[in-house]
Each structure stands twice: as C-alpha cells, then as structure tokens.
Short mmCIF file of C-alpha atoms and ligand atoms in Angstrom, two decimals:
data_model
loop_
_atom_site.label_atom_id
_atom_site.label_comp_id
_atom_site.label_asym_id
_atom_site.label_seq_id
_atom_site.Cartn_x
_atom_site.Cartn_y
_atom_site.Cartn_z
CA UNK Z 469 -53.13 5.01 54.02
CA UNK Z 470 -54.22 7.74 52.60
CA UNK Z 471 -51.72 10.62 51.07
CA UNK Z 472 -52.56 14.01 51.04
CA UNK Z 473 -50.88 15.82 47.91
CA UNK Z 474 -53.55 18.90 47.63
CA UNK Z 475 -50.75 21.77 46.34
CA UNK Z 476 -48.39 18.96 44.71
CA UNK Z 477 -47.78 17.44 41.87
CA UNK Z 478 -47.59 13.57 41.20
CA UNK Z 479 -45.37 12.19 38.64
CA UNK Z 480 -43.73 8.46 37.71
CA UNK Z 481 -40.94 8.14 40.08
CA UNK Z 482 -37.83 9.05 38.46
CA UNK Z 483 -35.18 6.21 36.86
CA UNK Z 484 -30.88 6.96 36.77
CA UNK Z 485 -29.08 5.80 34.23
CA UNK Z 486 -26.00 6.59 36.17
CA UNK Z 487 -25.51 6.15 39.51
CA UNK Z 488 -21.90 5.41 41.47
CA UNK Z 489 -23.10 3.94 45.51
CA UNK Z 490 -19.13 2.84 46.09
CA UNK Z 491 -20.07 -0.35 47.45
CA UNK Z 492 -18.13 -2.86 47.53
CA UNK Z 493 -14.54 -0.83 48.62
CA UNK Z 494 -15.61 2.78 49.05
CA UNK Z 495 -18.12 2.51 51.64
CA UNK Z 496 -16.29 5.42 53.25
CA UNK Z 497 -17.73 7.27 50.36
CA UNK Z 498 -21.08 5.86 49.88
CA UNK Z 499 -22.77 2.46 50.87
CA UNK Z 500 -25.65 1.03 49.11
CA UNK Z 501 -27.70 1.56 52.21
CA UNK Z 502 -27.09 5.72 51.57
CA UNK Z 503 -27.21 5.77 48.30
CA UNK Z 504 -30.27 4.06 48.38
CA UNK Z 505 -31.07 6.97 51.33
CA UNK Z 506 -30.22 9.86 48.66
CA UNK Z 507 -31.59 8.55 45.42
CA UNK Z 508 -35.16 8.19 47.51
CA UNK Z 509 -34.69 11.96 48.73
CA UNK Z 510 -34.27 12.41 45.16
CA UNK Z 511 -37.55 10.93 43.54
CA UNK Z 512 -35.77 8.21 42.46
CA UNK Z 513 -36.77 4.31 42.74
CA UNK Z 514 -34.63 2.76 40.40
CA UNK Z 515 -30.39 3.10 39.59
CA UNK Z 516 -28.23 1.87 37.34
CA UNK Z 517 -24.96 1.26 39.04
CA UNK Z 518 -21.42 1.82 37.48
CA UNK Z 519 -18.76 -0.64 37.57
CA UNK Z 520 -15.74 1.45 39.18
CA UNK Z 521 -15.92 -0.16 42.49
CA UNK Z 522 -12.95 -2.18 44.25
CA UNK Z 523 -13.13 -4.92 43.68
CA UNK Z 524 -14.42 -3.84 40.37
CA UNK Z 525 -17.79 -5.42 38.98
CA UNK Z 526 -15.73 -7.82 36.73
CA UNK Z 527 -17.74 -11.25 38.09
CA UNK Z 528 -21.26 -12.16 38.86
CA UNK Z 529 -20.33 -13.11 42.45
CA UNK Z 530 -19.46 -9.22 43.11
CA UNK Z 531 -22.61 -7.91 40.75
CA UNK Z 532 -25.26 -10.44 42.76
CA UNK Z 533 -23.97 -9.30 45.80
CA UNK Z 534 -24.49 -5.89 45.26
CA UNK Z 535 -28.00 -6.40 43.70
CA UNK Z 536 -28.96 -9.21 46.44
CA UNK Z 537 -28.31 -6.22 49.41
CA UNK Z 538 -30.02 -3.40 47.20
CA UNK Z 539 -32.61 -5.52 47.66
CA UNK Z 540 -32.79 -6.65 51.08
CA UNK Z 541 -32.67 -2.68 51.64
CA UNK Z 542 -35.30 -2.56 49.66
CA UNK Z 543 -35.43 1.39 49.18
CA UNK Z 544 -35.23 1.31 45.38
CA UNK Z 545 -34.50 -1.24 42.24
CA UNK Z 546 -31.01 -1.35 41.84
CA UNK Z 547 -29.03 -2.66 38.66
CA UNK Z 548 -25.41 -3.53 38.52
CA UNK Z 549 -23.54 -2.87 35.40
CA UNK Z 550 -20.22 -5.17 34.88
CA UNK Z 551 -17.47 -3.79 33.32
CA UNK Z 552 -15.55 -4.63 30.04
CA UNK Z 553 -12.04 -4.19 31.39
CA UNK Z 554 -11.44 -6.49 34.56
CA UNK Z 555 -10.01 -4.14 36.53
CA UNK Z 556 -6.33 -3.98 36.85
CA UNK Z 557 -6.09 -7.24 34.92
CA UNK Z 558 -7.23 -5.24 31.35
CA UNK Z 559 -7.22 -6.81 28.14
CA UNK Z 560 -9.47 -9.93 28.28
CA UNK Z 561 -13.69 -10.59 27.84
CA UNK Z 562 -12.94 -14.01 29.21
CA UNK Z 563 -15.11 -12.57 32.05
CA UNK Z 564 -18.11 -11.49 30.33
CA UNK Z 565 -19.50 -14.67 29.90
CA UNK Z 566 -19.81 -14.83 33.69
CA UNK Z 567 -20.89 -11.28 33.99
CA UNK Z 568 -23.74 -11.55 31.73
CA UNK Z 569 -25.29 -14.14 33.62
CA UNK Z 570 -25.84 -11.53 36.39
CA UNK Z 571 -26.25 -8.38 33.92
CA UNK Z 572 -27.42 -6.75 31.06
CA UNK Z 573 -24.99 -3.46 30.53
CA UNK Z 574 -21.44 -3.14 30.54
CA UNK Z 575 -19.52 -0.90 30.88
CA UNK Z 576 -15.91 0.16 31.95
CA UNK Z 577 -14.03 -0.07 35.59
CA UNK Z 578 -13.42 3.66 36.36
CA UNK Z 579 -11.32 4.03 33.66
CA UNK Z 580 -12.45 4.18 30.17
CA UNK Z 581 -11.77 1.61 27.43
CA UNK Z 582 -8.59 3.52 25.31
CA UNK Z 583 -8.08 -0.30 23.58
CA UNK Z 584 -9.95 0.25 20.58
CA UNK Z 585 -9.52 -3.24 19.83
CA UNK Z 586 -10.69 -4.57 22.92
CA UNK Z 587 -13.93 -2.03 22.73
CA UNK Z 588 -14.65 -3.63 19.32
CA UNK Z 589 -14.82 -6.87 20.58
CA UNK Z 590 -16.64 -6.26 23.35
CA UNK Z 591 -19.65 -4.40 21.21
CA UNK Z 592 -19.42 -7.56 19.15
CA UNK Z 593 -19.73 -9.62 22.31
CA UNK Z 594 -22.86 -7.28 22.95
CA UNK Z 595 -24.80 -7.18 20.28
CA UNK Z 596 -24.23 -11.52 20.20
CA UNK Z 597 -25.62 -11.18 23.68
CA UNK Z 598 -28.11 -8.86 24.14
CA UNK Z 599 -25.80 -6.50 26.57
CA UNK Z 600 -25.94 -2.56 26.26
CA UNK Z 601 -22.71 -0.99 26.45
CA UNK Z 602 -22.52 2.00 28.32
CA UNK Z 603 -19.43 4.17 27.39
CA UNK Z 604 -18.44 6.60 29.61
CA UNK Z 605 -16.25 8.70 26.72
CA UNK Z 606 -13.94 10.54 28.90
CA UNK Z 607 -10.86 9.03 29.04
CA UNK Z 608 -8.45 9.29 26.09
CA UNK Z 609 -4.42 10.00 25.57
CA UNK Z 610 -5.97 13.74 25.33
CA UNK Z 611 -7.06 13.53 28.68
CA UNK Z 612 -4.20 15.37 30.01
CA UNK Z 613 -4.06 18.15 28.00
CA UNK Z 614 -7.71 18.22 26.18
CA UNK Z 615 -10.35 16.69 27.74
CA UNK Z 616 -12.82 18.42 25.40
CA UNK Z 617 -11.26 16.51 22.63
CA UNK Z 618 -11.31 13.44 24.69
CA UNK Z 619 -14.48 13.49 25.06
CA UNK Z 620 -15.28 14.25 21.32
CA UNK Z 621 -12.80 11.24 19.90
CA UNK Z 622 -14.25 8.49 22.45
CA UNK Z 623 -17.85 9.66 21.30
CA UNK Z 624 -17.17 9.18 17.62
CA UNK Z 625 -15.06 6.04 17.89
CA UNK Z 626 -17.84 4.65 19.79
CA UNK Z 627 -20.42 5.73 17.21
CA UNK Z 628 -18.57 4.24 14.41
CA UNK Z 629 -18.23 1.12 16.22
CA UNK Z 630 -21.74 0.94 17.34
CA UNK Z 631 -22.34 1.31 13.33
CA UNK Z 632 -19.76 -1.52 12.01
CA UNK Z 633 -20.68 -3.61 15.20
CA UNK Z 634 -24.88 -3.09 15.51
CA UNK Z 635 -24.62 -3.32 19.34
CA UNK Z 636 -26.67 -1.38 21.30
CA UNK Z 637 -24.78 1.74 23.09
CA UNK Z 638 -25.75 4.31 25.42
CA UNK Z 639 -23.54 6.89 26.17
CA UNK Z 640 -23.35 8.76 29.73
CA UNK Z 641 -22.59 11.99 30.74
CA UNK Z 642 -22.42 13.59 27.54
CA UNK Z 643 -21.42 17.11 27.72
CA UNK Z 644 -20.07 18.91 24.36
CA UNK Z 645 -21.98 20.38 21.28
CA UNK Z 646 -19.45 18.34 19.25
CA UNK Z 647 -20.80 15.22 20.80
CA UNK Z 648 -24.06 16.03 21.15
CA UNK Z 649 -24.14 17.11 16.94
CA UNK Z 650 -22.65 13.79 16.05
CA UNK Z 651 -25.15 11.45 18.51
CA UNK Z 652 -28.23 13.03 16.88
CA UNK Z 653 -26.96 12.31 13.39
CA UNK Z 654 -26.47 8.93 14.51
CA UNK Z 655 -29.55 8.66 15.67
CA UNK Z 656 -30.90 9.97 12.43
CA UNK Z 657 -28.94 6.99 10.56
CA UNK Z 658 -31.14 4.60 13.02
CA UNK Z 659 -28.11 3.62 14.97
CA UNK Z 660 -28.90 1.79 18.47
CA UNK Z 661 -27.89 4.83 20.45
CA UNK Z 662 -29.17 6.67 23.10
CA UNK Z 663 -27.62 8.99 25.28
CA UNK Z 664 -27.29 11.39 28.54
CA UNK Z 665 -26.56 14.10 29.77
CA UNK Z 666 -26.47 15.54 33.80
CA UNK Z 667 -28.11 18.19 35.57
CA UNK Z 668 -25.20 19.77 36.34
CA UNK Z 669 -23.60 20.07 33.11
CA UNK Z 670 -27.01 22.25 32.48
CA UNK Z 671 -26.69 24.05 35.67
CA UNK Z 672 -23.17 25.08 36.03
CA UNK Z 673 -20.11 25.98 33.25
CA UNK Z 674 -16.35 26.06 33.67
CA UNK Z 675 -16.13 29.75 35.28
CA UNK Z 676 -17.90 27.39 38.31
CA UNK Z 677 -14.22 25.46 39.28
CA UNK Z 678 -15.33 22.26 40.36
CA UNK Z 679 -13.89 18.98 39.28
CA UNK Z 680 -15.93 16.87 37.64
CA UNK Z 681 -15.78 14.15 34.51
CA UNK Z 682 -16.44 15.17 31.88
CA UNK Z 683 -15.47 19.06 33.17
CA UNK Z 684 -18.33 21.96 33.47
CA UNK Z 685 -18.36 23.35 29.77
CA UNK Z 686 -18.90 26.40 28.12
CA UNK Z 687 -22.60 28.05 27.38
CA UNK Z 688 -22.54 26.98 23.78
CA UNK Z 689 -22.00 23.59 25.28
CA UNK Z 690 -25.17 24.06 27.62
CA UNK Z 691 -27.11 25.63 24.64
CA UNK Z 692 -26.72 22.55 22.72
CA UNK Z 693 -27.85 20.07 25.09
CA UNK Z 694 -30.98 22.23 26.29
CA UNK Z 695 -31.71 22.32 22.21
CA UNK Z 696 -31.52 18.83 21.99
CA UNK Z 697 -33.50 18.25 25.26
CA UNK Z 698 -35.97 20.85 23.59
CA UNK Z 699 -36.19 18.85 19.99
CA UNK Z 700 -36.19 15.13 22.07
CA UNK Z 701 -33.32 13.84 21.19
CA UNK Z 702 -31.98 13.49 24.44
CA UNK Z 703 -32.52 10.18 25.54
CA UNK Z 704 -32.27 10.39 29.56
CA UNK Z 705 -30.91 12.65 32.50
CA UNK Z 706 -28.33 10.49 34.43
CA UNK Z 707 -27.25 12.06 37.49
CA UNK Z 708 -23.66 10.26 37.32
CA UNK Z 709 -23.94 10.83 41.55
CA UNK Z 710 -20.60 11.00 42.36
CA UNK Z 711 -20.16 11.14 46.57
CA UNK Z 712 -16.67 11.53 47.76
CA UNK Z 713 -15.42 12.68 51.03
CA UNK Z 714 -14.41 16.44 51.97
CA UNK Z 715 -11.06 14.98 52.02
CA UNK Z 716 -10.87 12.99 48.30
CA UNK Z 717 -12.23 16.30 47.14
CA UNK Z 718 -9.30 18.14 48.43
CA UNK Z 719 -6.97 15.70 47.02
CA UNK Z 720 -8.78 16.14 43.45
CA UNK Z 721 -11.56 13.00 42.85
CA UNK Z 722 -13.48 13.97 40.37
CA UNK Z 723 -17.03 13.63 41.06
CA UNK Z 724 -20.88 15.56 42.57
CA UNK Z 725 -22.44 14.62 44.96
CA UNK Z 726 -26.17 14.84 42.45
CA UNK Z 727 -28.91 12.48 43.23
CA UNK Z 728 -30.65 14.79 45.81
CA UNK Z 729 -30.16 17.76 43.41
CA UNK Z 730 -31.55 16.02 39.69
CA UNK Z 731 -34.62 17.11 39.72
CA UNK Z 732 -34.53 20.62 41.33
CA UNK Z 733 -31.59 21.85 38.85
CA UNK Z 734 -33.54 20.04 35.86
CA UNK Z 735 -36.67 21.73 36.79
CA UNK Z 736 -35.14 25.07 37.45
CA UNK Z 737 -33.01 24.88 34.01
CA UNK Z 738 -35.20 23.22 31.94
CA UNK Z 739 -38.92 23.93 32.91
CA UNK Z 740 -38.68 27.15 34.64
CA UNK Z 741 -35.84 29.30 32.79
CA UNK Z 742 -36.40 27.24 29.44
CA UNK Z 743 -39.76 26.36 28.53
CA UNK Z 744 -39.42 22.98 28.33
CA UNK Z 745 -42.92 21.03 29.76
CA UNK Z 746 -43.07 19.04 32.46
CA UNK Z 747 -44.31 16.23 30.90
CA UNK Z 748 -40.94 16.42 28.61
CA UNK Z 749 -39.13 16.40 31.64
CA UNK Z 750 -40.71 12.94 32.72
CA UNK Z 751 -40.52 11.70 29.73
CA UNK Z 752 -36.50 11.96 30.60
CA UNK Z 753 -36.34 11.13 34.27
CA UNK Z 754 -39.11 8.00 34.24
CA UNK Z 755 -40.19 7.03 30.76
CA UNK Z 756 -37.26 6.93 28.89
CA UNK Z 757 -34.54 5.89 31.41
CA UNK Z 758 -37.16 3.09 32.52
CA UNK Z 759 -37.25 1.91 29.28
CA UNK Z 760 -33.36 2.30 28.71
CA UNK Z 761 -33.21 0.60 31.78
CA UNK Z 762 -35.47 -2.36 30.62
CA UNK Z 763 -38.32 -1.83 33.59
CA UNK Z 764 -40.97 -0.78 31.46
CA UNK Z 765 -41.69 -4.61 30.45
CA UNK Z 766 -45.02 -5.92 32.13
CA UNK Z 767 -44.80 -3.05 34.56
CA UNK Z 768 -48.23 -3.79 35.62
CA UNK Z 769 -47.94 -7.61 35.89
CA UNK Z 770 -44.80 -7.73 38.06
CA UNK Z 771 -46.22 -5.29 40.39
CA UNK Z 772 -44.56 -1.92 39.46
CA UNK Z 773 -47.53 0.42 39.74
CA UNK Z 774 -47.61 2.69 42.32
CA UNK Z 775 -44.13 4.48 41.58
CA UNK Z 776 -44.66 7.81 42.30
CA UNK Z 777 -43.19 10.89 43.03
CA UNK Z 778 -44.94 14.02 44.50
CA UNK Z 779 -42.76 17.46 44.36
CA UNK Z 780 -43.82 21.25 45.08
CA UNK Z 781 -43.03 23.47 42.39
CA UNK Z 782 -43.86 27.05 43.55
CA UNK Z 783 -41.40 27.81 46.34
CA UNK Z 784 -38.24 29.05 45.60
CA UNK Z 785 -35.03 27.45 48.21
CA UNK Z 786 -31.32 27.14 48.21
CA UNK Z 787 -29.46 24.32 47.63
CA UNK Z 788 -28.11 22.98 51.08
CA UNK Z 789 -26.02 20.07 51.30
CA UNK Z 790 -25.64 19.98 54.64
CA UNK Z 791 -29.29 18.05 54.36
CA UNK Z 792 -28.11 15.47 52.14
CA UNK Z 793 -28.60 12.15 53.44
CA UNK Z 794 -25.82 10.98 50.79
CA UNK Z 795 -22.38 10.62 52.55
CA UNK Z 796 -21.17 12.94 49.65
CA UNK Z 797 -21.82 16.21 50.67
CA UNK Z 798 -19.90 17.43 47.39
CA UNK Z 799 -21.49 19.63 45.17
CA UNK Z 800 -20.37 23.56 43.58
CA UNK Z 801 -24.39 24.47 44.09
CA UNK Z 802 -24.53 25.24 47.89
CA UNK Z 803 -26.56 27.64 48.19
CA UNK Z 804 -27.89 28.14 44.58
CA UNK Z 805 -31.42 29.18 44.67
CA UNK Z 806 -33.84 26.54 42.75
CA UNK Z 807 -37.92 25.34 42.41
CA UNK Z 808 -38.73 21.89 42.52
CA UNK Z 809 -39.08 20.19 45.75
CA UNK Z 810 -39.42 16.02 46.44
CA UNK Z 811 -41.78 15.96 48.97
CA UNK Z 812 -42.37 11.98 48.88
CA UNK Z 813 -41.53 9.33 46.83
CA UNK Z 814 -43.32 5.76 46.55
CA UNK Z 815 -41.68 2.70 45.45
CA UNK Z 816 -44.60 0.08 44.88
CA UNK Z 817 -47.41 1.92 46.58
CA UNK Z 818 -45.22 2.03 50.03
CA UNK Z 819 -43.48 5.31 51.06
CA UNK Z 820 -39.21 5.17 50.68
CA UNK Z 821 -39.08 8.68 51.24
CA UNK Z 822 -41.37 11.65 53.58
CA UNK Z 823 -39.95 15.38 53.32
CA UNK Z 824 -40.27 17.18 56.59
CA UNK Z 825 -41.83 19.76 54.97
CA UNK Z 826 -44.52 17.62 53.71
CA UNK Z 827 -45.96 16.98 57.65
CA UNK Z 828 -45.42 21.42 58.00
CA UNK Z 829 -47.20 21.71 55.00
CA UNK Z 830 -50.14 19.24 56.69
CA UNK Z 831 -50.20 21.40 59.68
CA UNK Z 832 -50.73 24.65 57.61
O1 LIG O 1594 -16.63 12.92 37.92
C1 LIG O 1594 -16.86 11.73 37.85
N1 LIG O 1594 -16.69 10.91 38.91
N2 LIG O 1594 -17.28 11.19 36.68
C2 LIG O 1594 -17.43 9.85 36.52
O2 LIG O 1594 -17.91 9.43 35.49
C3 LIG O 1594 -17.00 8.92 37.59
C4 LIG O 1594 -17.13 9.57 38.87
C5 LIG O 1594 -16.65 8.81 40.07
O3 LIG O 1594 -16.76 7.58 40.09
O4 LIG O 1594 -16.24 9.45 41.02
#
C-alpha cells in the first residue's frame, strides 16, 4: 500500500512511559482493547503500564496476562510494570522474585511507597536485578494538607536513595520547580535518573480545578519544566492517561483522560508558543521514552522499523472529547483550541490508526 502524506509530517511513533488501561478490575473504566484504541489515536505504539489495577500487578500470572492480550490485540507494544507493595498485603518483596520474571520496572500499587524502609530495599532488590523503579512521588503523610510538599519529600527521598542504593529510577509525573531543581542536580552528580513530566501539567495550572495527581501547579511550576524541556534535561513526556467514568469523576478519582491529547497540547505548548523544535519534541515522545523503555535494542533486527506517525501541524481545532475512543472521556481541555493533529499511526509498517480527516484531506 501506498500512503499518501503530501501536507504531513512523519515522525517515530511516539513511546508512554505512563500509561493506566484498568485492566484487570476496572474495565468499566478502560480495557486493554480501548486503551490500546486511544493510545493509537494518539501516535502512540508502545505503553508502559502502571501497576494500580485490582488485582494489583503483584505476580507474573496477572502481568503475563495482561501483556499476552495486549498482544493478541495487537494495536501497540504493551509493558506491564509490577508493583513493590503487593497490594493490600504491604510490607513484603517476597513477590518480586516472581514479578521479575515477567518484568523489568516496578513500581507501586496505586498508592505510593510511604515505608522508607521497604523503598530501600526494594531499590537494592533493583539495582541486584536489573529492574527500574518507577516512583510515582505523590503520596506522603503531607498528602492531606500539602501535596506540593508531598511531592517535593518523595522526590528527594527517592533521589537520595537512588544515590546510597545505585538503582536505576525514573520518576513519573513530575510537576514542581522544587523537584524538577533537585532531579537535574542529580543528574549532574551522574545518578541513574531520569524523569517525566505530562502534557497537562504544561497545559493547564491550578486556577483550571480539575483533580488530578500530582495537582495542576502554578506558572513558575510550568516555567520550570518548559526550561528544563528547553535545556534537555527532561527525560520523557508520560501521559499518566488516567480514564475514569463521568461518575468516579464526580465522586473525586483523580485522574485525565490524556493519551489522545499528548501530542496536540505538547505541540501547542512546547513547539508552537515556546520555541522548542520538533525534533526536541521527538526526541521526548519516541527516542528517549523508547530507550527508557528498553525498545531501542536491535530495533532493526526484531522487526521494529516502520513505526511511524504522520500528524498535520497547520490547522488550528478544539479539543473534543466527545471523539475519544478512550472510555475516559475526562479531561479540563474540552474545547481548548490546539495544532497538532494524528492523522495515522503505523505500528510495524501496518496501519493501527486512520484519522477521518486523513480520507477528506485525500478527496481535497
Ligand atoms: O491522577 C492520577 N490518577 N494520577 C496517578 O498517578 C494515578 C491515576 C489513576 O490511576 O487514576
């Protein structure tokens, strides 16, 4: 077949670094079938998946499943993370030796690792392994009343024990100018860390009530992470796509609804309102998160060329959620106006995803 992208603009296909599909336990929310669905109408082609699920992804029987039916869908690579608490049962890593079998990240089970103790041991348990940790640095006995300074402490305990520990630690969603100050120094001591941050921290700040975790932030907040998307430090964009249901919202989940959205808000913030090339912007939706990820190994060999996405960059549209094909249709940016269009994405040379406007824009 031949593909027609006169007017468009091909790029690697993009890579998440944090994805949440609900499956198993919340397929009312999202199933791996839709979330495979959305991250395609995203751009995307491969996801790391987060642990919170029910049962939690505490055992390679639950993480095989999940990556066995990604893919017999087939849509896009998907990778399981395991998580470092098991679920309700808490304080052990007896687990972990199963998990890694199955896995190479862990992380926690949808609530963050306050045991400082049981995070040391499990970076230890990491770096003797080979597993990335993925710390989600939200939670914290702040949490309640200062979820700024949650965020902050969980960041720097998780620094310092990436330094006594030497395991390798990426850090998601991260959304303060504390945080981000203190990750680039550690990256400047050669620490094993990389990090995230989300399009709609960049996009949206707290006068936009929404809840989310980590919370919309101030501008100084957004300044800092645009900087340090601007100087390449930042590491990866991870959408943290959160769906929930119209009716979870209303009883306060946390969460957007953000795989369809990544690359329009990034390309709108980042290219269009802040100078930032596009090539810079690949480097932090493919390159990097690929290589975070661990697919950029022998891409060529094991028949990963032909990963590409095509988008339209010169008409302006709104933001309409009603045209997600993600179950979660939750996001604050109905409506926003934005560039940046996925018009088709191909996951090993076949097509996962066709815009209808791509066949309108044939007929032109
Ligand atoms: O707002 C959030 N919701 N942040 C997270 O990190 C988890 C997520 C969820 O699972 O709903």
């Amino acid at each position: 077949e031949i593909i027609d992208g006169r007017g468009l603009t091909a790029l690697p296909s993009f890579a998440d670094t944090h994805t949440h599909f609900r499956e198993p336990g919340f397929e009312y929310k999202e199933t791996l079938e839709t979330g495979s669905k959305a991250a395609a109408r995203g751009g995307y082609t491969s996801v790391l998946l987060m642990g919170n699920t029910n049962p939690p992804c505490s055992s390679s029987k639950v993480i095989n499943k999940v990556i066995n039916k990604g893919k017999e869908i087939g849509l896009v690579e998907i990778l399981q993370a395991g998580t470092i608490s098991d679920g309700i049962k808490g304080e052990s890593l007896d687990h972990l030796d199963d998990v890694r079998t199955a896995t190479s990240f862990i992380t926690d089970d949808g609530k963050g690792v306050m045991n400082d103790k049981l995070m040391y041991d499990a970076m230890n348990y990491a770096r003797e392994n080979g597993l990335i940790v993925v710390s989600h640095a939200e939670d914290h006995y702040f949490s309640d009343t200062d979820m700024r300074l949650a965020e902050n402490l969980m960041t720097f305990r998780d620094i310092d024990l990436c330094r006594i520990t030497g395991a390798r630690l990426h850090l998601a969603h991260v959304s303060t100018v504390e945080a981000v100050e203190r990750i680039i120094a550690a990256k400047e001591e050669g620490l094993p860390v990389t990090f995230e941050v989300t399009p709609h921290h960049i996009f949206g700040d707290s006068s936009l009530v929404y809840r989310v975790n980590p919370p919309l932030r101030e501008q100084k907040d957004i300044d800092a992470i645009i900087e340090a998307i601007r100087e390449g430090y930042v590491d990866s964009i991870g959408t943290d796509h959160a769906p929930h249901t119209a009716e979870d919202k209303k009883n306060g989940s946390p969460g957007i609804s953000g795989i369809e959205t990544s690359f329009p808000i990034c390309y709108t913030v980042l290219v269009r309102q802040n100078g930032i090339t596009l090539n810079e912007l690949s480097r932090i939706m493919s390159e990097n998160p690929s290589r975070i990820l661990g697919l950029n190994k022998g891409l060529i060999e094991e028949g990963y060329e032909g990963d590409i996405v095509l988008v339209e960059t010169d008409t302006e549209y709104e933001i309409d959620s009603s045209q997600f094909v993600s179950k979660g249709k939750n996001t604050p940016f109905d409506g926003r106006k934005v560039f940046g269009k996925v018009m088709m994405t191909i996951k090993h040379g076949n097509i996962v995803y066709k815009g209808a406007d791509y066949d309108s824009r044939q007929a032109l």
